Short mmCIF file of C-alpha atoms and ligand atoms in Angstrom, two decimals:
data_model
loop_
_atom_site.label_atom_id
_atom_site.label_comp_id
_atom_site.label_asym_id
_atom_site.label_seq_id
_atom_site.Cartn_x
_atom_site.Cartn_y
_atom_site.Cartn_z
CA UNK U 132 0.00 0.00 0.00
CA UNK U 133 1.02 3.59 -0.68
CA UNK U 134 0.86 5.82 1.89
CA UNK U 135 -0.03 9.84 1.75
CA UNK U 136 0.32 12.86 3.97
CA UNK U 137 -3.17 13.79 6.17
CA UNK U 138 -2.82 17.55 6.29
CA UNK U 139 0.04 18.74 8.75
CA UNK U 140 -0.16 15.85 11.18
CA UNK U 141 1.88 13.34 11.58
CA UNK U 142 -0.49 10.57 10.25
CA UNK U 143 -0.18 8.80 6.89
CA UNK U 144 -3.21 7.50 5.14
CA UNK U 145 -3.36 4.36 2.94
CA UNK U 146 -4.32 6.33 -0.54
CA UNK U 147 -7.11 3.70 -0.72
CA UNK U 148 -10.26 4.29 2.17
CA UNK U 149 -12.46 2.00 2.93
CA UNK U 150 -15.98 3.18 2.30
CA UNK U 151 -18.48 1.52 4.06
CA UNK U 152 -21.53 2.36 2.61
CA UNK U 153 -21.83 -0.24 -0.10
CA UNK U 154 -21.36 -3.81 1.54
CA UNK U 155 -22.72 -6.40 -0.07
CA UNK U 156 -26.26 -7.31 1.00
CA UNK U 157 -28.20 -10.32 0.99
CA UNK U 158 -31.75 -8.94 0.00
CA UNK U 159 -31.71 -6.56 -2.86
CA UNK U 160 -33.24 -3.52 -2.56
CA UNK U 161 -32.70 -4.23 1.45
CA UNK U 162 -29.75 -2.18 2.45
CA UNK U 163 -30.27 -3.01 6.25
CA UNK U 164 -29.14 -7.02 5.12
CA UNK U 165 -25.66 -6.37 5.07
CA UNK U 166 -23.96 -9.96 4.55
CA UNK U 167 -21.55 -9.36 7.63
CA UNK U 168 -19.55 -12.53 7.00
CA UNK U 169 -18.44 -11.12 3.46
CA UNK U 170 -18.25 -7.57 4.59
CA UNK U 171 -16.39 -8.78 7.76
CA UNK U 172 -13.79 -10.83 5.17
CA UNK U 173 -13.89 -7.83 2.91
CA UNK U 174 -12.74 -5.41 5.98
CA UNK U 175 -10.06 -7.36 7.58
CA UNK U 176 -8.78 -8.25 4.02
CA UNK U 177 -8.51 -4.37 3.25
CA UNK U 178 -6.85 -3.85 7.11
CA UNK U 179 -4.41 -7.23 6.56
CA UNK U 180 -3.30 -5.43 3.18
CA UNK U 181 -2.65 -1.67 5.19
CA UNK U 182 -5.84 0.21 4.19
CA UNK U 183 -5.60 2.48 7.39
CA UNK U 184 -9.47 4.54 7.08
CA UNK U 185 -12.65 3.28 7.50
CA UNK U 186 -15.14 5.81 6.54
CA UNK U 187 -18.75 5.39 7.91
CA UNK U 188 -21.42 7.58 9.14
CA UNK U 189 -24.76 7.92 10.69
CA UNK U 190 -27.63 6.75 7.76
CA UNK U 191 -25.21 4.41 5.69
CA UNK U 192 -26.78 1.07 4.74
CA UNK U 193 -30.02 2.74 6.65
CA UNK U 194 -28.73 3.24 9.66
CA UNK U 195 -26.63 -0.24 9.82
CA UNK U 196 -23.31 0.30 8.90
CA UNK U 197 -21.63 2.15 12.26
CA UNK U 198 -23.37 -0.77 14.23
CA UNK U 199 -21.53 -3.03 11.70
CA UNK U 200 -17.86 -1.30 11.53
CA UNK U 201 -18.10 -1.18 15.57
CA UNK U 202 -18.73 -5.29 15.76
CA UNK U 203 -16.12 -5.97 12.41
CA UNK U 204 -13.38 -3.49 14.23
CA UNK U 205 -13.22 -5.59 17.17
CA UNK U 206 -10.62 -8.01 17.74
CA UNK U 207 -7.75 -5.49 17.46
CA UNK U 208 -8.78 -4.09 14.02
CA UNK U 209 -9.64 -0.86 15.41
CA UNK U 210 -6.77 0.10 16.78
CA UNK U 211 -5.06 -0.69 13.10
CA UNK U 212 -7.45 2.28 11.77
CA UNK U 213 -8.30 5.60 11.48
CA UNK U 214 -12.08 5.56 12.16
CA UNK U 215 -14.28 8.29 10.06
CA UNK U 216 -17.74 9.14 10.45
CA UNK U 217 -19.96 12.28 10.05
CA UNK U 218 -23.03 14.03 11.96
CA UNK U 219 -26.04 14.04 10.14
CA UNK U 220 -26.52 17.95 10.40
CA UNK U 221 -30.20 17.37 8.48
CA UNK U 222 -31.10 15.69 11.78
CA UNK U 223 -29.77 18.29 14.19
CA UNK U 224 -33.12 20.50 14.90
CA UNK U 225 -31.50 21.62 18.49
CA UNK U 226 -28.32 22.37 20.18
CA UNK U 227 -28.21 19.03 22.29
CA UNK U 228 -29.23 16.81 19.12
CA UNK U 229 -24.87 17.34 18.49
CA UNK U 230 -24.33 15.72 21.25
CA UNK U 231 -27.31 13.05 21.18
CA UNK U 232 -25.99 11.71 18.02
CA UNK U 233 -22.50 11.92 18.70
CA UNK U 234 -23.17 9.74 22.09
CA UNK U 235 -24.77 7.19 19.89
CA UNK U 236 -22.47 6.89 16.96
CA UNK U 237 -19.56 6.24 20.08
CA UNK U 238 -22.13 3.38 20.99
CA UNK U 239 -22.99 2.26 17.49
CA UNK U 240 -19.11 1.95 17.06
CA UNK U 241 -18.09 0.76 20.40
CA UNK U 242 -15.13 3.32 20.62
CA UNK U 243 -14.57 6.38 22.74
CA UNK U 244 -12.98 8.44 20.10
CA UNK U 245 -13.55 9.09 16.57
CA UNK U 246 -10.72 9.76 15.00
CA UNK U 247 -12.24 11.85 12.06
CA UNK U 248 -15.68 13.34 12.31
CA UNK U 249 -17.08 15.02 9.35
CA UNK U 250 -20.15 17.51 9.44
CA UNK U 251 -22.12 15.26 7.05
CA UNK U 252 -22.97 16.23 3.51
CA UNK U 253 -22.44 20.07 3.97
CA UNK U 254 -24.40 22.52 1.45
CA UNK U 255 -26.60 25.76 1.78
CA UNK U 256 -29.54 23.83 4.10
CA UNK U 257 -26.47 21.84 6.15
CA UNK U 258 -24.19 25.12 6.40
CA UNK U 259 -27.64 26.93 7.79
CA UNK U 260 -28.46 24.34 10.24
CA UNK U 261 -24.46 24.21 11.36
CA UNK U 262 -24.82 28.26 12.33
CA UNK U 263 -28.18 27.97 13.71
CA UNK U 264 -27.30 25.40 16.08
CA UNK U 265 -24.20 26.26 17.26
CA UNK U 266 -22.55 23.16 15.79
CA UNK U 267 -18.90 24.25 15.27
CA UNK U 268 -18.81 24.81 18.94
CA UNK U 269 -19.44 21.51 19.77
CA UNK U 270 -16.68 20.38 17.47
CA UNK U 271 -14.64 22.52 19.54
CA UNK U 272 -15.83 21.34 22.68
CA UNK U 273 -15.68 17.66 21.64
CA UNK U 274 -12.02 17.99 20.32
CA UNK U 275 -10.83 19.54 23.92
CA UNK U 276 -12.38 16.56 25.69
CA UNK U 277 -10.45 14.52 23.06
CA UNK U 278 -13.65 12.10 21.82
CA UNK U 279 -12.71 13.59 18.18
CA UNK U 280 -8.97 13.65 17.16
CA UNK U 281 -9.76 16.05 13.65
CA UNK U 282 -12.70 17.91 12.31
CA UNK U 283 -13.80 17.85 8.48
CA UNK U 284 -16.66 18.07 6.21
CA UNK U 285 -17.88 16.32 3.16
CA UNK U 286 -19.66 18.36 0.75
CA UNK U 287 -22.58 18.47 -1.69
CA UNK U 288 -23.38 21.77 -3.26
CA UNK U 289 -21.98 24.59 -5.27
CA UNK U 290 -18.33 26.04 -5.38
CA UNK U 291 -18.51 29.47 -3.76
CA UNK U 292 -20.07 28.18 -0.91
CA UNK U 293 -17.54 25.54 -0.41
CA UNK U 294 -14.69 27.89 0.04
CA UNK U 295 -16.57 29.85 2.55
CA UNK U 296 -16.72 27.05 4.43
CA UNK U 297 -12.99 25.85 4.20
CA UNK U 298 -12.53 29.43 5.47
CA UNK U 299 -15.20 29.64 8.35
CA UNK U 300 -13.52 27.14 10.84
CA UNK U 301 -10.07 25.74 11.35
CA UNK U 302 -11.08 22.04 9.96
CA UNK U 303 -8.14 19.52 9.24
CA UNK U 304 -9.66 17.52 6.33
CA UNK U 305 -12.71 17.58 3.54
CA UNK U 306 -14.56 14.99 1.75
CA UNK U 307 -15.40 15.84 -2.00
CA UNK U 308 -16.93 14.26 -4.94
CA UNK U 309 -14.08 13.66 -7.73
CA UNK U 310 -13.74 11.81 -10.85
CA UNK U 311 -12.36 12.22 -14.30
CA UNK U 312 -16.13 13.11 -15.34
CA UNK U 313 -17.49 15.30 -12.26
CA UNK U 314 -13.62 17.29 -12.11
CA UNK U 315 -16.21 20.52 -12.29
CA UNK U 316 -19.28 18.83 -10.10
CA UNK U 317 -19.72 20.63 -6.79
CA UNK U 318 -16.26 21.79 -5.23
CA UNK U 319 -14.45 19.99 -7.79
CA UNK U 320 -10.95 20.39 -8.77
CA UNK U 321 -10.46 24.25 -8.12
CA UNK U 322 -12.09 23.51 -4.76
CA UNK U 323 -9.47 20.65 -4.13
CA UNK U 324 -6.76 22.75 -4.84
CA UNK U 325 -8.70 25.64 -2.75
CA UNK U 326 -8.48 23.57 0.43
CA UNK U 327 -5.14 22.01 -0.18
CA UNK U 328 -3.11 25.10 -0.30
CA UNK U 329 -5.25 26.28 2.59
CA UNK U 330 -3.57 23.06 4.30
CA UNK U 331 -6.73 20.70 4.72
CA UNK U 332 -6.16 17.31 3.58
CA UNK U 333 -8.37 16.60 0.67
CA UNK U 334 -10.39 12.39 1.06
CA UNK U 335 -12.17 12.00 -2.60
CA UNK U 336 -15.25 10.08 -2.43
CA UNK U 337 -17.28 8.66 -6.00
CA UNK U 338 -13.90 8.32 -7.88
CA UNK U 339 -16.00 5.57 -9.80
CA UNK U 340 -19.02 7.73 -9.95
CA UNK U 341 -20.65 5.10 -8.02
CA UNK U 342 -19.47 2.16 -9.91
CA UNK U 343 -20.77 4.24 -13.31
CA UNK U 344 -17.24 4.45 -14.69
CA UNK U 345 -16.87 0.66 -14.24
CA UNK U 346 -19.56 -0.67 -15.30
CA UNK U 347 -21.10 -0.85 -18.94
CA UNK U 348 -18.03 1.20 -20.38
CA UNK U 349 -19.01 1.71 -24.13
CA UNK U 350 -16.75 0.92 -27.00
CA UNK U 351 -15.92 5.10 -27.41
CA UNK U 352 -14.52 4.93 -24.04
CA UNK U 353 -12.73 1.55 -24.16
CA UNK U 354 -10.45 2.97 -27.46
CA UNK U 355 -9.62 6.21 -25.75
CA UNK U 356 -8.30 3.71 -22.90
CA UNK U 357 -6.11 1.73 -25.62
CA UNK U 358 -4.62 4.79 -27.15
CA UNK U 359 -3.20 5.68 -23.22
CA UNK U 360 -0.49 2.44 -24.31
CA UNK U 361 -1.16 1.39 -20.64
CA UNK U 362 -3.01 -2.30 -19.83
CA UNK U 363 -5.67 -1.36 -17.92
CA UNK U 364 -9.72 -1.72 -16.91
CA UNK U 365 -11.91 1.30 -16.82
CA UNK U 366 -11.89 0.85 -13.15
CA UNK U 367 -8.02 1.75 -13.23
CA UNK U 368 -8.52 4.38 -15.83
CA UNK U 369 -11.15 6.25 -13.77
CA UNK U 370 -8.61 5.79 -10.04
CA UNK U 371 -5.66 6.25 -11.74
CA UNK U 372 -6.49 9.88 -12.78
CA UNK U 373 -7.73 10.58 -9.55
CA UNK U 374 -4.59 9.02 -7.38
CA UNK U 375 -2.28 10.99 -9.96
CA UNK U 376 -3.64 13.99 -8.23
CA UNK U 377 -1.21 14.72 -5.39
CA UNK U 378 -3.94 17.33 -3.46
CA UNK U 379 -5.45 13.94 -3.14
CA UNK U 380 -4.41 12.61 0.36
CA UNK U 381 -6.90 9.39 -0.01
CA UNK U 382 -9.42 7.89 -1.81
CA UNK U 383 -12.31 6.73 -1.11
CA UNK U 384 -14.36 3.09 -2.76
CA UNK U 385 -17.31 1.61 -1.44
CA UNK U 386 -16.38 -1.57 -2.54
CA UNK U 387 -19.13 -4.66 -2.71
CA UNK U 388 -16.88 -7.14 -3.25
CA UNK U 389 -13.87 -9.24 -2.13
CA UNK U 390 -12.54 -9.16 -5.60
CA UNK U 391 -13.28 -5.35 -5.79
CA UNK U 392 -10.82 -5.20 -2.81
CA UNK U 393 -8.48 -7.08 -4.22
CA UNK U 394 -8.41 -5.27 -7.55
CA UNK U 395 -8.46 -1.51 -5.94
CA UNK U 396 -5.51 -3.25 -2.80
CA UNK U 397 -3.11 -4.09 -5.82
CA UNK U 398 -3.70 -1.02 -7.77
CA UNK U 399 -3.40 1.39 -4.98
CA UNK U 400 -0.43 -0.89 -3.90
CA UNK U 401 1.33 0.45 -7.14
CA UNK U 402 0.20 4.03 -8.46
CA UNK U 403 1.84 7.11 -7.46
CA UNK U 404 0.95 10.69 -8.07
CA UNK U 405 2.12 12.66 -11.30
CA UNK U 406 2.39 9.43 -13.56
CA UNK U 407 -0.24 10.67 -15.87
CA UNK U 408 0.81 11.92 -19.55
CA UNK U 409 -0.13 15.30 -21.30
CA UNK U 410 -1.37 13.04 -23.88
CA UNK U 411 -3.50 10.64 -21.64
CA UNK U 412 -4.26 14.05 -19.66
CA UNK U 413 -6.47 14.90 -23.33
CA UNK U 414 -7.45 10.85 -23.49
CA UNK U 415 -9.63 11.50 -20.25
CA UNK U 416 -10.73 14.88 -21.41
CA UNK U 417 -11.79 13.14 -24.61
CA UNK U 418 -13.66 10.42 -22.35
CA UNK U 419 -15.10 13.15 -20.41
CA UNK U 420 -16.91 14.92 -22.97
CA UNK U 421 -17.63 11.81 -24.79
CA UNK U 422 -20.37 11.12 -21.49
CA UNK U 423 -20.85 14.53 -21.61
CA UNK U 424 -22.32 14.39 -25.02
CA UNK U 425 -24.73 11.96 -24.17
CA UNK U 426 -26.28 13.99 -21.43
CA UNK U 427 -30.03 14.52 -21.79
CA UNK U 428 -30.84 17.39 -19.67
CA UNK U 429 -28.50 20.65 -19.10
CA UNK U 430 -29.36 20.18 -15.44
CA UNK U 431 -26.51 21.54 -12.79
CA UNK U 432 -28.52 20.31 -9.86
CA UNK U 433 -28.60 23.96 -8.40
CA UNK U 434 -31.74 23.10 -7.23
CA UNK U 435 -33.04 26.30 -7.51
CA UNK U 436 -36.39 24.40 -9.64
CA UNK U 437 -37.10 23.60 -5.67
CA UNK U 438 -39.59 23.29 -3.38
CA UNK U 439 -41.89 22.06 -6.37
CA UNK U 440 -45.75 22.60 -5.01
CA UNK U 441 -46.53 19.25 -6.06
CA UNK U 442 -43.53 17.82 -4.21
CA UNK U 443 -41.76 15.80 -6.73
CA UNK U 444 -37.89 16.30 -6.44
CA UNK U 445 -37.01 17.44 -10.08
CA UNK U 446 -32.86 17.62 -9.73
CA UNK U 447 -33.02 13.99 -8.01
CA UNK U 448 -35.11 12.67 -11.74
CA UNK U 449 -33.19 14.63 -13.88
CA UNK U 450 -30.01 13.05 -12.89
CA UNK U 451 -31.37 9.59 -12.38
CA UNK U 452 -32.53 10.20 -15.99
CA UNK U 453 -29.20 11.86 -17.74
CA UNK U 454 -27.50 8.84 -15.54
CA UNK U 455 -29.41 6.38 -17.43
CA UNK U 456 -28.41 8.29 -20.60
CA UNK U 457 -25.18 8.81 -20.32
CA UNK U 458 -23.89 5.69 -18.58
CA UNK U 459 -26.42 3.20 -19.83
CA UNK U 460 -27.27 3.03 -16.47
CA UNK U 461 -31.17 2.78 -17.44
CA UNK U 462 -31.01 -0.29 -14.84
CA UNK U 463 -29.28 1.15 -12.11
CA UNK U 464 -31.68 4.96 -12.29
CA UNK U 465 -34.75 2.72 -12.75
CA UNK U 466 -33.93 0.97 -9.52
CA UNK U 467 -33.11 4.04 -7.62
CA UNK U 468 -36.00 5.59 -9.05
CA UNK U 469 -38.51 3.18 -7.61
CA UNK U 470 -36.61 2.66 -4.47
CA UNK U 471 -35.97 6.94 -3.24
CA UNK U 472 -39.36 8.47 -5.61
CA UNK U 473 -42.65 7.71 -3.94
CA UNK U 474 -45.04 7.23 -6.85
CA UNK U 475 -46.60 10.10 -5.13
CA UNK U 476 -44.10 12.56 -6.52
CA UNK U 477 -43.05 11.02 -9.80
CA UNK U 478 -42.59 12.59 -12.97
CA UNK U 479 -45.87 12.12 -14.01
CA UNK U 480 -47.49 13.74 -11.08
CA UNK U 481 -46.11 17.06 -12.54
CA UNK U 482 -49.26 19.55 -13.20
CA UNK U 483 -47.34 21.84 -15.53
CA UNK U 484 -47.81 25.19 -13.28
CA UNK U 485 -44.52 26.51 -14.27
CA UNK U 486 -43.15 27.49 -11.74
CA UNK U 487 -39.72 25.75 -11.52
CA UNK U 488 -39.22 27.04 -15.07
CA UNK U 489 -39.41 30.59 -14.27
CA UNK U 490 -36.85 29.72 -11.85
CA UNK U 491 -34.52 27.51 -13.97
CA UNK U 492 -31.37 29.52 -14.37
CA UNK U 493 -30.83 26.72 -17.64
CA UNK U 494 -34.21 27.47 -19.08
CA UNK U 495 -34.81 23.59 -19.13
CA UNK U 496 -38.57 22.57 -19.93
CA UNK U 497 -38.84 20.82 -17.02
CA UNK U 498 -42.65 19.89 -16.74
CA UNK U 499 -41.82 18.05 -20.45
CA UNK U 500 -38.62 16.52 -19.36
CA UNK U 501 -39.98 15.41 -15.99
CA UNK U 502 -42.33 13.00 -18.26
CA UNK U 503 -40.11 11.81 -20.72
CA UNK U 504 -37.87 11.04 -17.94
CA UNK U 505 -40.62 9.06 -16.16
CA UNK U 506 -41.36 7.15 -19.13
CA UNK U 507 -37.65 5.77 -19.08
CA UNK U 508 -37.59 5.34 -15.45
CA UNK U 509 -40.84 3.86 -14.49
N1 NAP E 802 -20.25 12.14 2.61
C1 NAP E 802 -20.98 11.97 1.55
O1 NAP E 802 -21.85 12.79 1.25
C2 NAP E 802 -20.69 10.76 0.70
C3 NAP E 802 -21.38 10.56 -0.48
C4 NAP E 802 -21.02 9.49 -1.24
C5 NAP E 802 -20.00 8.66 -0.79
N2 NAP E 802 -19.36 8.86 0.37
C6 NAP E 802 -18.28 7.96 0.87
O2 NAP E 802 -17.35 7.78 -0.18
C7 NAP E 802 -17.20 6.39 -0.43
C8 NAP E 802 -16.81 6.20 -1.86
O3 NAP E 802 -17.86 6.60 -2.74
P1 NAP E 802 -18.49 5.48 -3.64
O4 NAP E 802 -18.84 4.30 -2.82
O5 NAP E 802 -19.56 6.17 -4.42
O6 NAP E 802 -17.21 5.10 -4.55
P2 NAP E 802 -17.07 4.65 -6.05
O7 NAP E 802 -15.73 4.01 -6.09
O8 NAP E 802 -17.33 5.78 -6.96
O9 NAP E 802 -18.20 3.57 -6.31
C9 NAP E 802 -18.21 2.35 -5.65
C10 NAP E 802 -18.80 1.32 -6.60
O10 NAP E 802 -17.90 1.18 -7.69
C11 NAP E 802 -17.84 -0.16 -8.09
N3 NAP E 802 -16.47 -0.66 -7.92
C12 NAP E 802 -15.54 -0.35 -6.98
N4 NAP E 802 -14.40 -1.03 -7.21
C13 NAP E 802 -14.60 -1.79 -8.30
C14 NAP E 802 -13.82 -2.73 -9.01
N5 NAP E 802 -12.56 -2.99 -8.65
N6 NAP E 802 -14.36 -3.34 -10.09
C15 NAP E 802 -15.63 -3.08 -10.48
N7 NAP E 802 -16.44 -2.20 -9.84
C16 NAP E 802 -15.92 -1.56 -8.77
C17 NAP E 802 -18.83 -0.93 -7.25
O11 NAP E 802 -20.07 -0.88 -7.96
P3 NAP E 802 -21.05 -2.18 -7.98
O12 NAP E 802 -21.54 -2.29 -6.58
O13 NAP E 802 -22.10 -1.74 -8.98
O14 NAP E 802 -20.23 -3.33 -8.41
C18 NAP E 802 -18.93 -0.06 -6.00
O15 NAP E 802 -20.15 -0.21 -5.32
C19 NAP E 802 -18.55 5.80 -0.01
O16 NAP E 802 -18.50 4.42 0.15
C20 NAP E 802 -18.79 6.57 1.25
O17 NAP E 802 -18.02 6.03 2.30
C21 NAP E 802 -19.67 9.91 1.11
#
């Protein structure tokens, strides 16, 4: 394994995390049926081969996954890790809820410290909720009685905010969204390299895009791979541009798989930063606007289309639907579709009143696309 610098401290991370919000399961569509004795082989295989961080938090696998990592770190494995998990701000409606949930992720995990604890899944709602409830405070509190060892955030929304928030507290580490795709998604790469020289250590998470840069990888992309010389699968392509970064100080991969391990172990056994060509540099901005052109809807999940009246949550369709475009992912957005969109507020409960569209910065005809889009998804 190949080890990288966490911020100023001391510590070294393993550039490959362990993200534990995809273990197998052994009822699909059941994310609460975790198959512990392959996620427990799967965990200690990652630890044996010196994968150092375990990231968890509060609603993985709904709500299972700390009460898992606690029981699989036992045995000695937890004191081989750095343990991360994150506050689910969206839950935090007082100023003791910090410390209610806190108390019960210590218990969920069996541990009295948390060695990173990020402010969950930070955007305009999150950052609100952080301010109105006094919520950096407790991070202060909490790291003088020593239950958290460093403060970070992982992030969801767009980039100005993102640097306001790197600046508004003295936080040791972030968690953004980062592939060869999404390198201008959300903080993206000028937010790395915004937090980096402001000394946080940068953790990617989705350097697969969820798996959607593995899996069904059309012919376009697989001769853009070929003409990089190097022998590789699209799952290397995609974590080798993202491990060449040297912002990067680890990456995350919810892996399902003991042979997902094993692939990601021996790659991130091997790969250093800076290895990547000027000429493969173009390959993956080729592949990127290859997906790109397949996109369906010029949608930048702003989300300024919400609250709609009627309920349904246009960004959420719109990118289940350019997902299934662009990644022939029609599968994978039709199950989320059915599993996160109450057939209460599907696309085809949209009654046209317009009002998102006068709001659209992109001008998209939503009330249209919203029912095309359920057409492919339902
Ligand atoms: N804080 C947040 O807001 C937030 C949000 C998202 C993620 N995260 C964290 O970041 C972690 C990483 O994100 P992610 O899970 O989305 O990572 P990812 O690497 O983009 O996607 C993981 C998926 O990629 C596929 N995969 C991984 N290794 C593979 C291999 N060797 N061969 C083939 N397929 C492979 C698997 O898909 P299949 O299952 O389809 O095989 C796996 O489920 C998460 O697990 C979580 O801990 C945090």
């Amino acid at each position: 394994m190949i080890y990288r610098k966490f911020a100023n401290t001391d510590i070294k991370l393993s550039q490959l995390g362990f993200g534990a919000m995809r273990f197998p399961i052994t009822q699909q569509y059941d994310p609460t049926t975790i198959d512990k004795t392959k996620a427990e082989t799967m965990l200690h295989y990652a630890i044996d081969s010196g994968v150092n961080y375990v990231d968890t938090a509060y609603p993985y696998h709904r709500q299972t996954s700390e009460i898992f990592v606690g029981k699989a770190l036992r045995g000695g494995y937890r004191n081989k890790v750095y343990l991360a998990t994150k506050m689910p701000v969206w839950l935090v409606k007082s100023k003791e809820d910090s410390s209610k949930y806190f108390n019960e992720q210590l218990k969920r995990l069996q541990t009295d410290t948390i060695d990173m604890y990020l402010l969950h899944s930070l955007g305009k709602n999150g950052w609100k909720t952080v301010n109105d409830h006094n919520i950096l405070d407790f991070l202060d509190k909490t790291l003088a009685a020593g239950k958290i060892r460093f403060t970070g955030f992982s992030y969801h929304d767009e980039l100005p905010l993102f640097k306001e928030i790197v600046d508004a507290y003295p936080w040791t580490f972030c968690l953004v969204h980062l592939n060869y795709v999404d390198d201008h998604y959300q903080a993206g790469i000028e937010g790395m390299e915004y937090a980096y020289k402001k000394g946080l250590a940068v953790i990617i998470m989705e350097p697969l895009r969820g798996g959607k840069l593995a899996n069904n990888v059309p012919k376009e992309i697989l001769e853009l791979m070929e003409q990089t010389g190097r022998n590789q699968t699209p799952v290397q392509f995609a974590l080798r541009w993202v491990l060449n970064r040297p912002e990067v100080s680890c990456m995350l991969s919810g892996m399902s798989s003991l042979e997902q391990v094993q692939e990601n172990i021996r790659f991130a056994s091997e790969e250093h930063a800076n290895t990547l060509s000027p000429k493969e540099l173009q390959l993956y901005q080729a592949a990127k606007e290859f997906y790109q052109s397949k996109t369906k809807v010029n949608c930048t999940q702003c989300g300024y289309c919400m609250p709609c009246p009627q309920k349904i949550p246009i960004s959420f369709i719109l990118e289940l639907y350019n997902d299934a475009c662009m990644y022939n992912a029609t599968r994978d957005s039709q199950r989320m579709y059915r599993v996160f969109v109450n057939s209460e507020y599907r696309g085809n409960q949209c009654i046209e009143c317009g009002e998102c569209e006068e709001k659209c910065p992109q001008k998209i005809p939503i009330a249209v696309t919203l029912k095309e889009a359920h057409r492919l998804l339902n």
